[in-house]
Coordinates of N, CA, C and O in Angstrom, one line a residue:
X261 N 90.4 94.2 86.4 CA 90.3 95.4 85.6 C 91.6 95.7 85.0 O 92.6 95.8 85.8
X262 N 91.6 95.9 83.8 CA 92.9 96.3 83.1 C 92.9 97.8 82.8 O 91.9 98.4 82.4
X263 N 94.1 98.4 83.1 CA 94.3 99.8 82.8 C 95.4 100.0 81.8 O 96.3 99.2 81.8
X264 N 95.3 101.0 80.9 CA 96.3 101.2 79.9 C 97.5 102.0 80.3 O 98.5 102.1 79.6
X265 N 97.5 102.6 81.5 CA 98.6 103.4 82.0 C 98.6 104.8 81.5 O 99.6 105.5 81.7
X266 N 97.6 105.2 80.7 CA 97.7 106.5 80.0 C 96.7 107.5 80.6 O 96.7 108.6 80.2
X267 N 95.7 107.0 81.4 CA 94.7 107.8 81.9 C 95.1 108.3 83.3 O 95.1 107.4 84.2
X268 N 95.3 109.6 83.5 CA 95.8 110.0 84.8 C 94.8 109.8 86.0 O 95.3 109.7 87.1
X269 N 93.6 109.6 85.7 CA 92.6 109.4 86.8 C 92.8 108.0 87.5 O 92.3 107.7 88.6
X270 N 93.6 107.1 86.8 CA 93.9 105.8 87.4 C 95.3 105.7 87.9 O 95.7 104.6 88.3
X271 N 96.1 106.8 87.8 CA 97.4 106.8 88.3 C 98.3 105.7 87.8 O 98.4 105.5 86.6
X272 N 99.0 105.1 88.7 CA 100.0 104.0 88.4 C 99.4 102.7 88.1 O 100.1 101.7 87.8
X273 N 98.1 102.5 88.2 CA 97.5 101.2 88.1 C 97.6 100.6 86.7 O 97.5 101.3 85.7
X274 N 98.0 99.3 86.7 CA 98.0 98.6 85.4 C 96.9 97.5 85.4 O 96.4 97.1 84.4
X275 N 96.6 97.0 86.6 CA 95.7 95.9 86.7 C 95.2 95.8 88.2 O 95.9 96.1 89.1
X276 N 93.9 95.4 88.3 CA 93.4 95.2 89.7 C 92.4 94.0 89.6 O 91.7 93.9 88.6
X277 N 92.4 93.2 90.6 CA 91.6 92.0 90.7 C 90.9 91.9 92.0 O 91.6 92.1 93.1
X278 N 89.6 91.7 92.1 CA 88.9 91.5 93.3 C 89.1 90.1 93.7 O 88.3 89.2 93.3
X279 N 90.0 89.8 94.6 CA 90.4 88.5 94.9 C 89.3 87.7 95.6 O 89.2 86.5 95.5
X280 N 88.5 88.4 96.4 CA 87.4 87.8 97.1 C 86.3 87.3 96.1 O 85.3 86.7 96.6
X281 N 86.3 87.7 94.9 CA 85.3 87.2 93.9 C 85.7 85.9 93.3 O 84.9 85.3 92.6
X282 N 86.9 85.4 93.6 CA 87.3 84.1 93.0 C 86.8 83.0 93.8 O 86.7 83.0 95.0
X283 N 86.4 81.9 93.2 CA 85.9 80.7 93.9 C 86.8 80.2 95.0 O 88.0 80.1 94.7
X284 N 86.3 80.0 96.1 CA 87.1 79.5 97.3 C 87.8 80.6 98.0 O 88.5 80.3 99.0
X285 N 87.6 81.8 97.6 CA 88.3 82.9 98.4 C 87.3 83.9 99.0 O 87.6 85.0 99.3
X286 N 86.1 83.4 99.1 CA 85.1 84.2 99.8 C 85.5 84.4 101.3 O 86.2 83.6 101.8
X287 N 85.0 85.5 101.8 CA 85.4 85.8 103.2 C 84.1 85.8 104.1 O 83.0 86.2 103.7
X288 N 84.3 85.4 105.3 CA 83.2 85.3 106.3 C 82.9 86.7 106.9 O 81.9 86.9 107.4
X289 N 83.9 87.6 106.9 CA 83.8 88.9 107.6 C 83.3 90.0 106.7 O 83.3 91.2 107.1
X290 N 82.9 89.7 105.5 CA 82.4 90.7 104.5 C 83.4 91.7 104.1 O 83.0 92.7 103.5
X291 N 84.7 91.5 104.3 CA 85.7 92.4 103.9 C 86.1 92.0 102.4 O 85.9 90.9 102.0
X292 N 86.6 93.0 101.7 CA 87.1 92.8 100.4 C 88.6 92.6 100.4 O 89.3 93.2 101.2
X293 N 89.1 91.9 99.4 CA 90.5 91.7 99.2 C 90.8 92.0 97.7 O 90.2 91.3 96.9
X294 N 91.6 92.9 97.5 CA 92.0 93.3 96.1 C 93.5 93.1 95.9 O 94.3 93.3 96.8
X295 N 93.9 92.7 94.7 CA 95.3 92.6 94.3 C 95.5 93.6 93.2 O 94.8 93.7 92.3
X296 N 96.5 94.5 93.5 CA 96.8 95.6 92.6 C 98.2 95.4 92.0 O 99.1 95.0 92.6
X297 N 98.3 95.8 90.7 CA 99.6 95.8 90.0 C 99.8 97.1 89.3 O 98.8 97.6 88.7
X298 N 101.0 97.6 89.3 CA 101.2 98.9 88.6 C 101.3 98.6 87.1 O 101.6 97.5 86.7
X299 N 101.2 99.6 86.4 CA 101.4 99.5 84.9 C 103.0 99.5 84.7 O 103.7 100.1 85.5
X300 N 103.5 98.8 83.8 CA 104.9 98.7 83.6 C 105.6 100.0 83.5 O 106.7 100.2 84.1
X301 N 105.0 101.0 82.8 CA 105.7 102.3 82.6 C 105.7 103.0 84.0 O 106.7 103.6 84.3
X302 N 104.7 102.9 84.8 CA 104.7 103.5 86.1 C 105.7 102.9 87.0 O 106.4 103.6 87.7
X303 N 105.8 101.5 86.9 CA 106.8 100.8 87.8 C 108.2 101.3 87.4 O 109.0 101.5 88.3
X304 N 108.5 101.4 86.1 CA 109.8 101.8 85.7 C 110.2 103.2 86.3 O 111.2 103.5 86.8
X305 N 109.2 104.1 86.2 CA 109.4 105.4 86.7 C 109.5 105.5 88.2 O 110.4 106.1 88.8
X306 N 108.6 104.7 88.9 CA 108.7 104.7 90.4 C 109.9 104.1 90.9 O 110.4 104.5 92.0
X307 N 110.5 103.1 90.2 CA 111.7 102.4 90.7 C 113.0 103.0 90.4 O 114.0 102.6 90.9
X308 N 113.0 104.0 89.5 CA 114.3 104.7 89.1 C 115.1 105.0 90.3 O 114.7 105.8 91.2
X309 N 116.3 104.5 90.3 CA 117.3 104.8 91.3 C 117.1 104.3 92.7 O 117.8 104.6 93.6
X310 N 116.1 103.5 92.9 CA 115.8 102.9 94.2 C 116.4 101.5 94.4 O 116.2 100.7 93.5
X311 N 117.0 101.3 95.5 CA 117.6 100.0 95.7 C 117.1 99.3 97.0 O 117.1 98.1 97.1
X312 N 116.7 100.1 98.0 CA 116.3 99.5 99.3 C 114.9 98.8 99.2 O 113.9 99.5 98.9
X313 N 114.9 97.5 99.3 CA 113.7 96.7 99.0 C 112.6 97.0 100.0 O 111.4 97.1 99.6
X314 N 112.9 97.3 101.3 CA 111.9 97.7 102.2 C 111.2 99.0 101.8 O 110.0 99.1 101.9
X315 N 112.0 100.0 101.4 CA 111.4 101.3 101.0 C 110.6 101.1 99.7 O 109.6 101.7 99.5
X316 N 111.1 100.2 98.8 CA 110.4 100.0 97.6 C 109.0 99.4 97.9 O 108.0 99.7 97.3
X317 N 109.0 98.4 98.8 CA 107.7 97.7 99.1 C 106.7 98.8 99.8 O 105.5 98.7 99.4
X318 N 107.2 99.6 100.6 CA 106.4 100.6 101.2 C 105.8 101.6 100.2 O 104.6 101.9 100.2
X319 N 106.7 102.0 99.3 CA 106.3 103.0 98.3 C 105.3 102.3 97.3 O 104.3 102.9 97.0
X320 N 105.5 101.1 96.9 CA 104.6 100.3 96.0 C 103.2 100.2 96.7 O 102.2 100.5 96.1
X321 N 103.2 99.9 98.0 CA 102.0 99.8 98.7 C 101.2 101.1 98.7 O 100.1 101.2 98.4
X322 N 101.9 102.1 99.2 CA 101.3 103.4 99.3 C 100.8 104.0 98.0 O 99.7 104.5 98.0
X323 N 101.6 103.9 97.0 CA 101.2 104.5 95.7 C 100.0 103.7 95.1 O 99.0 104.3 94.6
X324 N 100.1 102.4 95.1 CA 99.0 101.6 94.5 C 97.7 101.7 95.3 O 96.6 101.9 94.7
X325 N 97.8 101.7 96.6 CA 96.5 101.9 97.4 C 95.9 103.2 97.2 O 94.7 103.4 96.9
X326 N 96.8 104.3 97.2 CA 96.3 105.7 96.9 C 95.6 105.8 95.6 O 94.5 106.3 95.4
X327 N 96.3 105.3 94.5 CA 95.8 105.4 93.2 C 94.5 104.6 93.0 O 93.6 105.0 92.3
X328 N 94.4 103.4 93.6 CA 93.2 102.6 93.6 C 92.1 103.3 94.2 O 91.0 103.3 93.7
X329 N 92.3 103.8 95.4 CA 91.2 104.4 96.1 C 90.7 105.7 95.4 O 89.5 106.0 95.3
X330 N 91.7 106.4 94.8 CA 91.3 107.6 94.0 C 90.6 107.3 92.8 O 89.8 108.1 92.2
X331 N 90.8 106.1 92.2 CA 90.2 105.7 91.0 C 88.8 105.0 91.2 O 88.0 104.9 90.2
X332 N 88.5 104.6 92.4 CA 87.3 103.9 92.6 C 86.0 104.6 92.2 O 85.2 104.0 91.5
X333 N 85.9 105.9 92.4 CA 84.7 106.6 91.9 C 84.6 106.6 90.4 O 83.5 106.5 89.8
X334 N 85.7 106.5 89.7 CA 85.7 106.4 88.2 C 85.3 105.0 87.8 O 84.6 104.8 86.8
X335 N 85.9 104.0 88.5 CA 85.6 102.6 88.2 C 84.1 102.3 88.4 O 83.5 101.6 87.5
X336 N 83.5 102.7 89.5 CA 82.1 102.4 89.7 C 81.2 103.5 89.1 O 80.0 103.3 89.2
X337 N 81.8 104.5 88.5 CA 81.0 105.6 87.9 C 80.0 106.2 88.8 O 78.8 106.4 88.5
X338 N 80.6 106.6 90.0 CA 79.7 107.2 91.0 C 80.6 108.2 91.8 O 81.4 107.7 92.7
X339 N 80.4 109.5 91.6 CA 81.2 110.5 92.3 C 80.9 110.5 93.8 O 81.7 111.0 94.6
X340 N 79.8 110.0 94.3 CA 79.5 109.9 95.7 C 79.9 108.7 96.4 O 79.6 108.4 97.5
X341 N 80.6 107.8 95.6 CA 81.1 106.5 96.2 C 81.9 106.7 97.5 O 82.8 107.5 97.6
X342 N 81.5 106.0 98.5 CA 82.1 106.1 99.8 C 83.3 105.1 99.8 O 83.1 103.9 99.7
X343 N 84.5 105.7 100.0 CA 85.7 104.9 99.9 C 85.8 104.0 101.2 O 85.5 104.4 102.3
X344 N 86.2 102.7 101.0 CA 86.3 101.8 102.1 C 87.5 102.1 102.9 O 88.5 102.7 102.4
X345 N 87.5 101.7 104.2 CA 88.7 101.8 105.0 C 89.6 100.7 104.7 O 89.2 99.5 104.6
X346 N 90.9 101.0 104.5 CA 91.8 99.9 104.3 C 92.3 99.4 105.6 O 92.8 100.1 106.5
X347 N 92.1 98.1 105.8 CA 92.4 97.4 107.0 C 93.9 97.0 107.1 O 94.6 97.2 108.0
X348 N 94.3 96.5 106.0 CA 95.8 96.1 105.9 C 96.2 96.1 104.4 O 95.3 96.0 103.5
X349 N 97.4 96.4 104.2 CA 98.0 96.4 102.8 C 99.4 96.0 102.9 O 100.1 96.3 103.8
X350 N 99.9 95.3 101.8 CA 101.3 94.8 101.7 C 101.8 95.2 100.3 O 101.1 95.1 99.4
X351 N 103.0 95.7 100.3 CA 103.6 96.0 99.0 C 104.7 95.0 98.7 O 105.3 94.3 99.6
X352 N 104.9 94.7 97.4 CA 105.9 93.7 96.9 C 106.4 94.2 95.6 O 105.7 94.8 94.8
X353 N 107.7 93.9 95.4 CA 108.3 94.2 94.1 C 108.6 92.9 93.4 O 109.4 92.1 93.9
X354 N 107.9 92.6 92.3 CA 108.1 91.4 91.6 C 108.9 91.8 90.3 O 108.3 92.3 89.4
X355 N 110.2 91.6 90.3 CA 111.0 92.0 89.2 C 110.7 91.4 87.9 O 111.0 91.9 86.8
X356 N 110.1 90.2 87.8 CA 109.8 89.5 86.6 C 108.4 89.7 86.1 O 107.9 89.0 85.3
X357 N 107.7 90.7 86.7 CA 106.3 90.8 86.4 C 106.0 91.3 85.0 O 104.9 91.2 84.5
X358 N 107.0 92.0 84.4 CA 106.7 92.6 83.1 C 107.7 92.1 82.1 O 108.7 92.7 81.7
X359 N 107.4 90.9 81.5 CA 108.3 90.4 80.5 C 108.3 91.3 79.3 O 107.3 91.9 79.0
X360 N 109.4 91.4 78.6 CA 109.5 92.2 77.4 C 109.7 91.2 76.3 O 110.9 90.9 75.9
X361 N 108.6 90.8 75.6 CA 108.8 89.7 74.6 C 109.3 90.3 73.3 O 109.1 91.5 73.0
X362 N 110.0 89.5 72.5 CA 110.4 89.9 71.2 C 109.2 90.0 70.3 O 108.1 89.5 70.6
X363 N 109.3 90.7 69.2 CA 108.2 90.8 68.2 C 107.7 89.4 67.8 O 106.5 89.1 67.7
X364 N 108.7 88.5 67.6 CA 108.4 87.2 67.1 C 107.6 86.4 68.1 O 106.6 85.8 67.8
X365 N 108.0 86.5 69.4 CA 107.3 85.7 70.4 C 105.9 86.3 70.7 O 105.0 85.6 71.1
X366 N 105.7 87.6 70.5 CA 104.4 88.2 70.6 C 103.4 87.7 69.6 O 102.2 87.8 69.8
X367 N 104.0 87.2 68.4 CA 103.1 86.8 67.3 C 102.8 85.3 67.4 O 102.0 84.8 66.6
X368 N 103.4 84.6 68.4 CA 103.2 83.1 68.5 C 102.7 82.9 70.0 O 103.1 83.6 70.9
X369 N 101.9 81.9 70.1 CA 101.3 81.5 71.4 C 102.3 80.6 72.2 O 102.3 80.5 73.4
X370 N 103.0 79.8 71.5 CA 104.0 78.9 72.1 C 105.0 78.5 71.0 O 104.8 78.9 69.8
X371 N 106.0 77.7 71.3 CA 106.9 77.3 70.3 C 107.3 75.8 70.5 O 107.5 75.4 71.6
X372 N 107.2 75.0 69.4 CA 107.6 73.6 69.5 C 108.8 73.4 68.5 O 108.7 73.9 67.4
X373 N 109.7 72.7 69.0 CA 110.8 72.2 68.1 C 110.8 70.7 68.2 O 111.5 70.1 69.1
X374 N 110.0 70.1 67.4 CA 109.8 68.6 67.5 C 111.1 67.8 67.4 O 111.2 66.8 68.1
X375 N 112.0 68.3 66.5 CA 113.2 67.5 66.3 C 114.1 67.4 67.5 O 114.9 66.5 67.7
X376 N 113.9 68.4 68.4 CA 114.6 68.4 69.7 C 113.8 68.0 70.9 O 114.2 68.1 72.0
X377 N 112.6 67.6 70.6 CA 111.6 67.3 71.6 C 111.5 68.4 72.7 O 111.6 68.2 73.9
X378 N 111.2 69.6 72.2 CA 111.2 70.8 73.0 C 109.9 71.6 72.8 O 109.6 71.8 71.6
X379 N 109.3 72.0 73.8 CA 108.1 72.8 73.7 C 108.3 74.0 74.8 O 108.6 73.7 75.9
X380 N 108.1 75.2 74.3 CA 108.2 76.3 75.2 C 106.8 77.1 75.3 O 106.2 77.2 74.2
X381 N 106.4 77.4 76.4 CA 105.2 78.2 76.6 C 105.3 79.0 77.9 O 106.2 78.9 78.7
X382 N 104.4 80.0 78.0 CA 104.3 80.8 79.2 C 103.8 82.2 78.9 O 103.5 82.5 77.7
X383 N 103.8 83.0 79.9 CA 103.2 84.4 79.7 C 104.1 85.3 78.9 O 103.8 86.4 78.6
X384 N 105.3 84.8 78.5 CA 106.2 85.5 77.6 C 105.6 85.6 76.2 O 105.9 86.5 75.4
X385 N 104.9 84.6 75.8 CA 104.4 84.4 74.4 C 103.0 85.1 74.3 O 102.3 85.3 75.2
X386 N 102.7 85.5 73.0 CA 101.4 86.0 72.7 C 101.1 87.4 73.0 O 102.0 88.2 73.4
X387 N 99.9 87.8 72.7 CA 99.4 89.2 72.9 C 99.1 89.6 74.3 O 99.0 90.8 74.6
X388 N 99.0 88.6 75.2 CA 98.7 88.9 76.6 C 99.9 88.7 77.5 O 99.8 88.2 78.6
X389 N 101.1 89.2 77.0 CA 102.3 89.0 77.7 C 102.3 89.6 79.2 O 101.7 90.6 79.4
X390 N 102.8 88.8 80.1 CA 102.8 89.2 81.5 C 101.6 89.0 82.3 O 101.5 89.4 83.4
X391 N 100.6 88.3 81.7 CA 99.3 88.1 82.3 C 99.0 86.6 82.4 O 99.4 85.8 81.6
X392 N 98.3 86.2 83.5 CA 98.0 84.8 83.7 C 97.2 84.3 82.5 O 97.4 83.1 82.1
X393 N 96.3 85.1 81.9 CA 95.6 84.6 80.7 C 96.5 84.3 79.6 O 96.3 83.3 78.9
X394 N 97.6 85.0 79.4 CA 98.6 84.8 78.4 C 99.3 83.5 78.6 O 99.5 82.7 77.7
X395 N 99.6 83.2 79.9 CA 100.3 82.0 80.3 C 99.4 80.8 80.0 O 99.8 79.7 79.5
X396 N 98.1 80.9 80.4 CA 97.1 79.8 80.1 C 97.0 79.5 78.7 O 97.0 78.4 78.2
X397 N 96.7 80.6 77.9 CA 96.6 80.4 76.4 C 97.8 79.8 75.8 O 97.7 79.0 74.9
X398 N 99.0 80.2 76.3 CA 100.2 79.6 75.7 C 100.3 78.2 76.1 O 100.7 77.4 75.2
X399 N 99.9 77.8 77.3 CA 99.9 76.4 77.7 C 99.0 75.5 76.8 O 99.3 74.4 76.4
X400 N 97.8 76.1 76.5 CA 96.8 75.4 75.7 C 97.4 75.2 74.3 O 97.3 74.1 73.7
X401 N 98.0 76.3 73.8 CA 98.7 76.2 72.4 C 99.8 75.2 72.4 O 99.9 74.4 71.4
X402 N 100.6 75.1 73.4 CA 101.7 74.2 73.5 C 101.2 72.7 73.5 O 101.7 71.9 72.8
X403 N 100.1 72.5 74.3 CA 99.5 71.2 74.3 C 98.9 70.8 73.0 O 99.1 69.6 72.5
X404 N 98.3 71.7 72.3 CA 97.7 71.4 71.0 C 98.9 71.1 70.0 O 98.8 70.1 69.2
X405 N 99.9 71.9 70.0 CA 101.1 71.6 69.1 C 101.7 70.2 69.4 O 102.1 69.5 68.5
X406 N 101.8 69.9 70.7 CA 102.4 68.7 71.1 C 101.6 67.5 70.7 O 102.1 66.5 70.1
X407 N 100.2 67.6 70.9 CA 99.3 66.6 70.4 C 99.4 66.4 68.9 O 99.4 65.2 68.4
X408 N 99.5 67.5 68.2 CA 99.6 67.4 66.7 C 100.9 66.7 66.3 O 101.0 65.9 65.4
X409 N 102.0 67.1 67.0 CA 103.3 66.5 66.7 C 103.4 65.0 66.9 O 104.1 64.3 66.2
X410 N 102.7 64.5 67.9 CA 102.7 63.1 68.2 C 101.4 62.4 67.7 O 101.2 61.3 68.1
X411 N 100.7 63.1 66.9 CA 99.5 62.6 66.3 C 98.4 62.1 67.2 O 97.9 61.0 67.0
X412 N 98.1 62.8 68.3 CA 97.1 62.5 69.2 C 95.9 63.4 69.0 O 96.1 64.6 68.7
X413 N 94.7 63.0 69.1 CA 93.5 63.7 69.0 C 93.2 64.1 67.6 O 93.6 64.4 66.7

């Protein structure tokens, strides 16, 4: 679930994924596992002036879990939704989670410099910067450019 960071009913959320819905990650105990990520603007605000990594992890966990649980009735469009009990949660600060691409790299999916035998790709490129989908599409683009450059396919 993608959030734009502008709707207060979703708080600091930028992205949420139901991990147990992915192939091979089903659970035998019927519990849910969700991965939450803050919106870049919320992360910048939350991290201002903070240096203690332990405190940052606790704050990230507490804020994201609170905002996710508060947003669930809106996500499922049911004001009577019964919030699940959180069994465990872990916070993490991933400093490279929000690449800030240049305007040029946002307009290209990958870059090839054939004369130098160089290809660059990753989630830094394209319109889906900082997301796994962007990294995947960039890799596909790089492979296509590489095949074209060596005249395969």
